[in-house]
mmCIF file of C-alpha atoms in Angstrom:
data_model
loop_
_atom_site.group_PDB
_atom_site.id
_atom_site.type_symbol
_atom_site.label_atom_id
_atom_site.label_comp_id
_atom_site.label_asym_id
_atom_site.label_seq_id
_atom_site.Cartn_x
_atom_site.Cartn_y
_atom_site.Cartn_z
ATOM 1 C CA UNK A 404 82.235 19.549 43.093
ATOM 2 C CA UNK A 405 84.761 17.963 40.724
ATOM 3 C CA UNK A 406 86.122 14.662 40.129
ATOM 4 C CA UNK A 407 89.351 14.037 42.016
ATOM 5 C CA UNK A 408 92.493 12.385 41.015
ATOM 6 C CA UNK A 409 94.931 11.456 43.668
ATOM 7 C CA UNK A 410 98.492 10.350 43.244
ATOM 8 C CA UNK A 411 101.467 10.221 45.528
ATOM 9 C CA UNK A 412 103.314 12.695 43.358
ATOM 10 C CA UNK A 413 103.448 13.389 39.550
ATOM 11 C CA UNK A 414 102.714 10.103 38.102
ATOM 12 C CA UNK A 415 98.966 10.696 38.195
ATOM 13 C CA UNK A 416 99.347 13.328 35.670
ATOM 14 C CA UNK A 417 99.318 10.705 32.907
ATOM 15 C CA UNK A 418 95.801 9.520 34.078
ATOM 16 C CA UNK A 419 94.362 13.012 34.496
ATOM 17 C CA UNK A 420 95.869 14.150 30.962
ATOM 18 C CA UNK A 421 93.993 11.105 29.386
ATOM 19 C CA UNK A 422 91.120 11.591 31.360
ATOM 20 C CA UNK A 423 90.874 15.549 30.467
ATOM 21 C CA UNK A 424 91.232 14.568 26.874
ATOM 22 C CA UNK A 425 88.502 11.856 26.991
ATOM 23 C CA UNK A 426 86.046 14.105 29.208
ATOM 24 C CA UNK A 427 86.816 17.655 28.203
ATOM 25 C CA UNK A 428 83.607 18.924 29.710
ATOM 26 C CA UNK A 429 84.296 17.492 33.302
ATOM 27 C CA UNK A 430 86.113 19.421 35.870
ATOM 28 C CA UNK A 431 89.084 17.659 37.650
ATOM 29 C CA UNK A 432 90.730 18.457 40.915
ATOM 30 C CA UNK A 433 94.326 16.857 40.975
ATOM 31 C CA UNK A 434 96.006 16.193 44.260
ATOM 32 C CA UNK A 435 99.585 14.987 44.461
ATOM 33 C CA UNK A 436 101.101 14.113 47.924
ATOM 34 C CA UNK A 437 104.459 15.459 46.577
ATOM 35 C CA UNK A 438 105.717 16.281 50.031
ATOM 36 C CA UNK A 439 105.545 12.412 51.358
ATOM 37 C CA UNK A 440 106.240 10.846 47.632
ATOM 38 C CA UNK A 441 107.418 8.304 46.722
ATOM 39 C CA UNK A 442 104.840 5.970 48.321
ATOM 40 C CA UNK A 443 106.211 2.774 46.731
ATOM 41 C CA UNK A 444 108.901 2.232 49.500
ATOM 42 C CA UNK A 445 106.333 2.762 52.317
ATOM 43 C CA UNK A 446 104.842 0.242 54.418
ATOM 44 C CA UNK A 447 101.061 -0.567 53.771
ATOM 45 C CA UNK A 448 99.732 1.089 56.997
ATOM 46 C CA UNK A 449 101.609 4.134 56.273
ATOM 47 C CA UNK A 450 100.344 4.467 52.794
ATOM 48 C CA UNK A 451 96.726 3.701 54.023
ATOM 49 C CA UNK A 452 96.954 6.506 56.525
ATOM 50 C CA UNK A 453 98.313 9.018 54.152
ATOM 51 C CA UNK A 454 95.923 7.951 51.296
ATOM 52 C CA UNK A 455 92.939 8.220 53.672
ATOM 53 C CA UNK A 456 93.835 11.672 54.826
ATOM 54 C CA UNK A 457 94.484 13.042 51.257
ATOM 55 C CA UNK A 458 91.239 11.517 50.213
ATOM 56 C CA UNK A 459 89.332 13.053 53.032
ATOM 57 C CA UNK A 460 90.944 16.572 52.134
ATOM 58 C CA UNK A 461 89.743 16.107 48.537
ATOM 59 C CA UNK A 462 86.103 15.242 49.803
ATOM 60 C CA UNK A 463 86.463 18.596 51.897
ATOM 61 C CA UNK A 464 87.464 20.479 48.680
ATOM 62 C CA UNK A 465 84.222 19.074 46.965
ATOM 63 C CA UNK A 466 84.984 15.855 45.445
ATOM 64 C CA UNK A 467 82.513 13.074 45.566
ATOM 65 C CA UNK A 468 84.366 10.770 43.411
ATOM 66 C CA UNK A 469 88.020 10.105 43.906
ATOM 67 C CA UNK A 470 90.230 8.049 41.700
ATOM 68 C CA UNK A 471 93.431 6.572 43.195
ATOM 69 C CA UNK A 472 95.723 7.125 40.146
ATOM 70 C CA UNK A 473 98.544 5.834 42.465
ATOM 71 C CA UNK A 474 98.872 2.084 41.988
ATOM 72 C CA UNK A 475 100.546 1.834 45.439
ATOM 73 C CA UNK A 476 97.609 3.507 47.227
ATOM 74 C CA UNK A 477 95.095 1.352 45.135
ATOM 75 C CA UNK A 478 96.850 -1.789 46.257
ATOM 76 C CA UNK A 479 97.588 -0.788 49.816
ATOM 77 C CA UNK A 480 94.562 1.410 50.783
ATOM 78 C CA UNK A 481 91.575 0.971 48.184
ATOM 79 C CA UNK A 482 89.940 -2.106 49.926
ATOM 80 C CA UNK A 483 90.500 -1.134 53.222
ATOM 81 C CA UNK A 484 88.963 2.394 52.624
ATOM 82 C CA UNK A 485 85.937 0.726 50.985
ATOM 83 C CA UNK A 486 85.647 -1.784 53.592
ATOM 84 C CA UNK A 487 85.790 0.681 56.449
ATOM 85 C CA UNK A 488 82.916 2.386 54.912
ATOM 86 C CA UNK A 489 82.575 5.709 52.888
ATOM 87 C CA UNK A 490 80.530 8.655 53.687
ATOM 88 C CA UNK A 491 77.128 8.571 52.096
ATOM 89 C CA UNK A 492 77.420 9.943 48.328
ATOM 90 C CA UNK A 493 81.050 9.471 48.193
ATOM 91 C CA UNK A 494 83.063 7.022 46.181
ATOM 92 C CA UNK A 495 86.803 5.812 45.580
ATOM 93 C CA UNK A 496 87.934 3.756 42.763
ATOM 94 C CA UNK A 497 91.315 2.362 41.761
ATOM 95 C CA UNK A 498 93.486 1.896 38.813
ATOM 96 C CA UNK A 499 93.721 -1.819 38.626
ATOM 97 C CA UNK A 500 90.249 -2.792 37.441
ATOM 98 C CA UNK A 501 90.522 -1.201 33.985
ATOM 99 C CA UNK A 502 93.897 -2.587 33.558
ATOM 100 C CA UNK A 503 92.251 -6.376 34.248
ATOM 101 C CA UNK A 504 89.435 -5.766 32.155
ATOM 102 C CA UNK A 505 91.835 -4.855 28.946
ATOM 103 C CA UNK A 506 94.062 -7.787 29.974
ATOM 104 C CA UNK A 507 91.216 -10.432 30.188
ATOM 105 C CA UNK A 508 88.767 -8.743 27.808
ATOM 106 C CA UNK A 509 85.907 -9.308 30.288
ATOM 107 C CA UNK A 510 83.787 -6.500 32.125
ATOM 108 C CA UNK A 511 84.054 -6.097 35.627
ATOM 109 C CA UNK A 512 80.540 -6.505 36.097
ATOM 110 C CA UNK A 513 80.715 -10.282 34.493
ATOM 111 C CA UNK A 514 80.602 -12.416 37.508
ATOM 112 C CA UNK A 515 81.081 -15.766 35.855
ATOM 113 C CA UNK A 516 83.776 -17.997 37.293
ATOM 114 C CA UNK A 517 87.324 -17.322 36.242
ATOM 115 C CA UNK A 518 88.403 -18.811 32.781
ATOM 116 C CA UNK A 519 91.134 -18.953 30.601
ATOM 117 C CA UNK A 520 92.264 -15.925 28.453
ATOM 118 C CA UNK A 521 94.576 -15.469 25.468
ATOM 119 C CA UNK A 522 97.424 -14.146 27.239
ATOM 120 C CA UNK A 523 99.349 -16.571 29.557
ATOM 121 C CA UNK A 524 102.777 -14.909 30.652
ATOM 122 C CA UNK A 525 102.295 -11.341 31.612
ATOM 123 C CA UNK A 526 105.357 -9.261 33.053
ATOM 124 C CA UNK A 527 104.228 -6.743 36.008
ATOM 125 C CA UNK A 528 106.486 -3.741 36.392
ATOM 126 C CA UNK A 529 105.727 -1.865 39.780
ATOM 127 C CA UNK A 530 106.840 -0.249 42.741
ATOM 128 C CA UNK A 531 108.232 -2.388 45.732
ATOM 129 C CA UNK A 532 104.895 -1.856 47.866
ATOM 130 C CA UNK A 533 102.742 -2.944 44.866
ATOM 131 C CA UNK A 534 104.882 -5.949 44.097
ATOM 132 C CA UNK A 535 104.738 -6.907 47.861
ATOM 133 C CA UNK A 536 101.057 -6.394 48.206
ATOM 134 C CA UNK A 537 100.143 -9.059 45.373
ATOM 135 C CA UNK A 538 96.942 -7.070 44.727
ATOM 136 C CA UNK A 539 97.249 -7.050 40.981
ATOM 137 C CA UNK A 540 97.561 -10.945 41.106
ATOM 138 C CA UNK A 541 94.623 -11.155 43.573
ATOM 139 C CA UNK A 542 92.235 -9.189 41.575
ATOM 140 C CA UNK A 543 93.328 -11.022 38.228
ATOM 141 C CA UNK A 544 92.619 -14.233 39.940
ATOM 142 C CA UNK A 545 88.986 -13.373 40.235
ATOM 143 C CA UNK A 546 88.854 -13.264 36.417
ATOM 144 C CA UNK A 547 91.305 -15.388 34.909
ATOM 145 C CA UNK A 548 93.145 -18.712 35.256
ATOM 146 C CA UNK A 549 96.330 -19.966 33.866
ATOM 147 C CA UNK A 550 98.062 -16.555 33.670
ATOM 148 C CA UNK A 551 101.564 -16.610 34.866
ATOM 149 C CA UNK A 552 102.669 -13.136 36.405
ATOM 150 C CA UNK A 553 106.223 -12.443 37.017
ATOM 151 C CA UNK A 554 106.471 -9.147 38.976
ATOM 152 C CA UNK A 555 109.427 -6.832 38.859
ATOM 153 C CA UNK A 556 109.972 -4.507 41.959
ATOM 154 C CA UNK A 557 111.229 -1.292 40.165
ATOM 155 C CA UNK A 558 112.944 0.558 42.797
ATOM 156 C CA UNK A 559 114.327 3.986 41.903
ATOM 157 C CA UNK A 560 112.311 4.900 38.691
ATOM 158 C CA UNK A 561 109.689 7.058 40.510
ATOM 159 C CA UNK A 562 112.448 8.951 42.189
ATOM 160 C CA UNK A 563 114.311 9.694 38.965
ATOM 161 C CA UNK A 564 111.046 11.028 37.239
ATOM 162 C CA UNK A 565 110.071 13.117 40.078
ATOM 163 C CA UNK A 566 113.639 14.723 39.874
ATOM 164 C CA UNK A 567 113.281 15.210 36.189
ATOM 165 C CA UNK A 568 116.083 12.729 35.496
ATOM 166 C CA UNK A 569 114.794 10.648 32.533
ATOM 167 C CA UNK A 570 118.179 9.680 31.560
ATOM 168 C CA UNK A 571 118.789 7.983 34.834
ATOM 169 C CA UNK A 572 114.979 6.738 34.615
ATOM 170 C CA UNK A 573 115.597 5.234 31.062
ATOM 171 C CA UNK A 574 118.684 3.522 32.366
ATOM 172 C CA UNK A 575 116.737 1.997 35.412
ATOM 173 C CA UNK A 576 114.031 0.862 32.891
ATOM 174 C CA UNK A 577 116.583 -1.201 30.839
ATOM 175 C CA UNK A 578 118.019 -2.625 34.183
ATOM 176 C CA UNK A 579 114.597 -3.734 35.380
ATOM 177 C CA UNK A 580 113.620 -5.177 32.043
ATOM 178 C CA UNK A 581 116.918 -6.961 31.871
ATOM 179 C CA UNK A 582 116.051 -8.569 35.456
ATOM 180 C CA UNK A 583 112.416 -9.341 34.540
ATOM 181 C CA UNK A 584 113.290 -11.227 31.202
ATOM 182 C CA UNK A 585 115.790 -13.377 33.019
ATOM 183 C CA UNK A 586 112.969 -14.703 35.168
ATOM 184 C CA UNK A 587 110.380 -14.628 32.156
ATOM 185 C CA UNK A 588 112.321 -14.619 29.092
ATOM 186 C CA UNK A 589 109.113 -14.602 26.560
ATOM 187 C CA UNK A 590 106.410 -12.354 28.259
ATOM 188 C CA UNK A 591 103.385 -11.795 26.144
ATOM 189 C CA UNK A 592 102.341 -8.589 27.799
ATOM 190 C CA UNK A 593 103.603 -6.149 30.218
ATOM 191 C CA UNK A 594 101.809 -4.119 32.676
ATOM 192 C CA UNK A 595 103.205 -0.743 33.650
ATOM 193 C CA UNK A 596 101.729 -0.879 37.273
ATOM 194 C CA UNK A 597 102.605 2.359 38.071
ATOM 195 C CA UNK A 598 101.401 5.907 36.779
ATOM 196 C CA UNK A 599 104.753 7.475 36.328
ATOM 197 C CA UNK A 600 105.973 4.491 34.031
ATOM 198 C CA UNK A 601 103.557 5.601 31.068
ATOM 199 C CA UNK A 602 106.348 8.583 30.953
ATOM 200 C CA UNK A 603 108.520 6.031 30.272
ATOM 201 C CA UNK A 604 106.554 3.658 28.078
ATOM 202 C CA UNK A 605 108.875 4.122 24.874
ATOM 203 C CA UNK A 606 111.778 2.837 27.009
ATOM 204 C CA UNK A 607 109.763 -0.111 28.187
ATOM 205 C CA UNK A 608 108.644 -0.919 24.852
ATOM 206 C CA UNK A 609 112.191 -0.679 23.350
ATOM 207 C CA UNK A 610 113.769 -2.747 26.118
ATOM 208 C CA UNK A 611 111.167 -5.435 26.091
ATOM 209 C CA UNK A 612 110.795 -5.540 22.370
ATOM 210 C CA UNK A 613 107.811 -4.876 19.931
ATOM 211 C CA UNK A 614 106.233 -8.333 20.213
ATOM 212 C CA UNK A 615 105.297 -7.769 23.772
ATOM 213 C CA UNK A 616 102.145 -5.628 24.282
ATOM 214 C CA UNK A 617 102.518 -2.943 26.832
ATOM 215 C CA UNK A 618 99.411 -2.062 28.646
ATOM 216 C CA UNK A 619 99.501 1.510 30.030
ATOM 217 C CA UNK A 620 96.963 2.896 32.406
ATOM 218 C CA UNK A 621 96.129 6.577 31.347
ATOM 219 C CA UNK A 622 93.483 5.585 28.297
ATOM 220 C CA UNK A 623 92.242 2.640 30.104
ATOM 221 C CA UNK A 624 91.390 4.671 33.338
ATOM 222 C CA UNK A 625 89.970 7.325 31.141
ATOM 223 C CA UNK A 626 87.645 5.257 29.170
ATOM 224 C CA UNK A 627 86.491 3.345 32.365
ATOM 225 C CA UNK A 628 85.861 6.583 34.259
ATOM 226 C CA UNK A 629 83.899 7.845 31.134
ATOM 227 C CA UNK A 630 81.752 4.596 31.462
ATOM 228 C CA UNK A 631 81.429 4.815 35.034
ATOM 229 C CA UNK A 632 80.087 8.501 34.910
ATOM 230 C CA UNK A 633 77.785 7.734 32.312
ATOM 231 C CA UNK A 634 76.096 4.930 34.228
ATOM 232 C CA UNK A 635 76.377 7.153 37.461
ATOM 233 C CA UNK A 636 76.044 10.636 36.403
ATOM 234 C CA UNK A 637 75.367 11.619 39.942
ATOM 235 C CA UNK A 638 78.926 11.466 40.594
ATOM 236 C CA UNK A 639 80.010 13.879 37.839
ATOM 237 C CA UNK A 640 80.322 16.857 39.759
ATOM 238 C CA UNK A 641 80.361 20.425 38.607
ATOM 239 C CA UNK A 642 82.175 23.484 39.948
ATOM 240 C CA UNK A 643 85.935 24.474 40.591
ATOM 241 C CA UNK A 644 88.587 21.882 39.862
ATOM 242 C CA UNK A 645 92.364 22.742 40.017
ATOM 243 C CA UNK A 646 95.655 21.246 40.902
ATOM 244 C CA UNK A 647 97.017 20.989 44.638
ATOM 245 C CA UNK A 648 100.232 19.776 45.998
ATOM 246 C CA UNK A 649 101.384 19.129 49.705
ATOM 247 C CA UNK A 650 104.913 19.962 48.310
ATOM 248 C CA UNK A 651 106.354 23.168 46.935
ATOM 249 C CA UNK A 652 103.594 24.519 44.443
ATOM 250 C CA UNK A 653 106.366 26.251 42.361
ATOM 251 C CA UNK A 654 108.499 23.388 41.989
ATOM 252 C CA UNK A 655 105.488 20.868 41.419
ATOM 253 C CA UNK A 656 104.170 23.560 38.826
ATOM 254 C CA UNK A 657 107.512 23.567 36.875
ATOM 255 C CA UNK A 658 107.819 19.631 36.984
ATOM 256 C CA UNK A 659 104.184 19.105 35.746
ATOM 257 C CA UNK A 660 104.571 21.872 32.961
ATOM 258 C CA UNK A 661 107.626 19.850 31.984
ATOM 259 C CA UNK A 662 105.874 16.550 32.074
ATOM 260 C CA UNK A 663 102.717 17.353 30.238
ATOM 261 C CA UNK A 664 104.162 20.003 27.952
ATOM 262 C CA UNK A 665 101.283 22.726 29.061
ATOM 263 C CA UNK A 666 101.345 25.134 31.803
ATOM 264 C CA UNK A 667 100.106 24.026 34.967
ATOM 265 C CA UNK A 668 99.733 26.092 38.188
ATOM 266 C CA UNK A 669 99.574 24.137 41.471
ATOM 267 C CA UNK A 670 98.487 25.605 44.729
ATOM 268 C CA UNK A 671 99.253 24.581 48.283
ATOM 269 C CA UNK A 672 96.781 21.564 49.457
#
């Protein structure tokens, strides 16, 4: 067994890298649905069916715990997967909760009524599908009141990153930040609501300005996972991890090596 990390493509590598650094003794199985990426332009039903198929494949490969590192999958599929019932001993977690815990400075297990928090104006940068789902706003409302969230649908950034065109990706970041600032001139915090976006974190920070606190998911999810595994050691999993893709293993291996600046070898899922 191993802890599974799923993403529609390469963005989840930002979560994988942080998780491996935080939990060096844990085996991880990374699964990228690169053949069908990006998910951010698909409708909710399509995302659900693709995510369900990938998670079931990861279970068959020995994962008991799967992290949906893909924000679009977390937004469109996580709640439905959980509500439809998971096999005994299997768990699926998303990436919104650690972000909201950090933003509101309260633990998810704190079930007291929503209350005011320090941050009042939040910019959310996400894929079109995540923005359309309003999942982040819905989950945030369970914990906080009085927070104005302005969402910016960031079409094209994921495609540019997947193609390795970081010059184009940076130009798109500036364009999307400019569009957001026209709607919300003075955000106090910004959420990078796609696991691809931390690869462009410096570009987001530069375009937003140093006064805006940028929340990126990798380290937050890794710390939350460490806490979860400490409370649920039976989900830890031992044995073979690895890197799997529905796309071309050689091409994905080359891109992943470029992104993380360390050798990565993918095999066919």
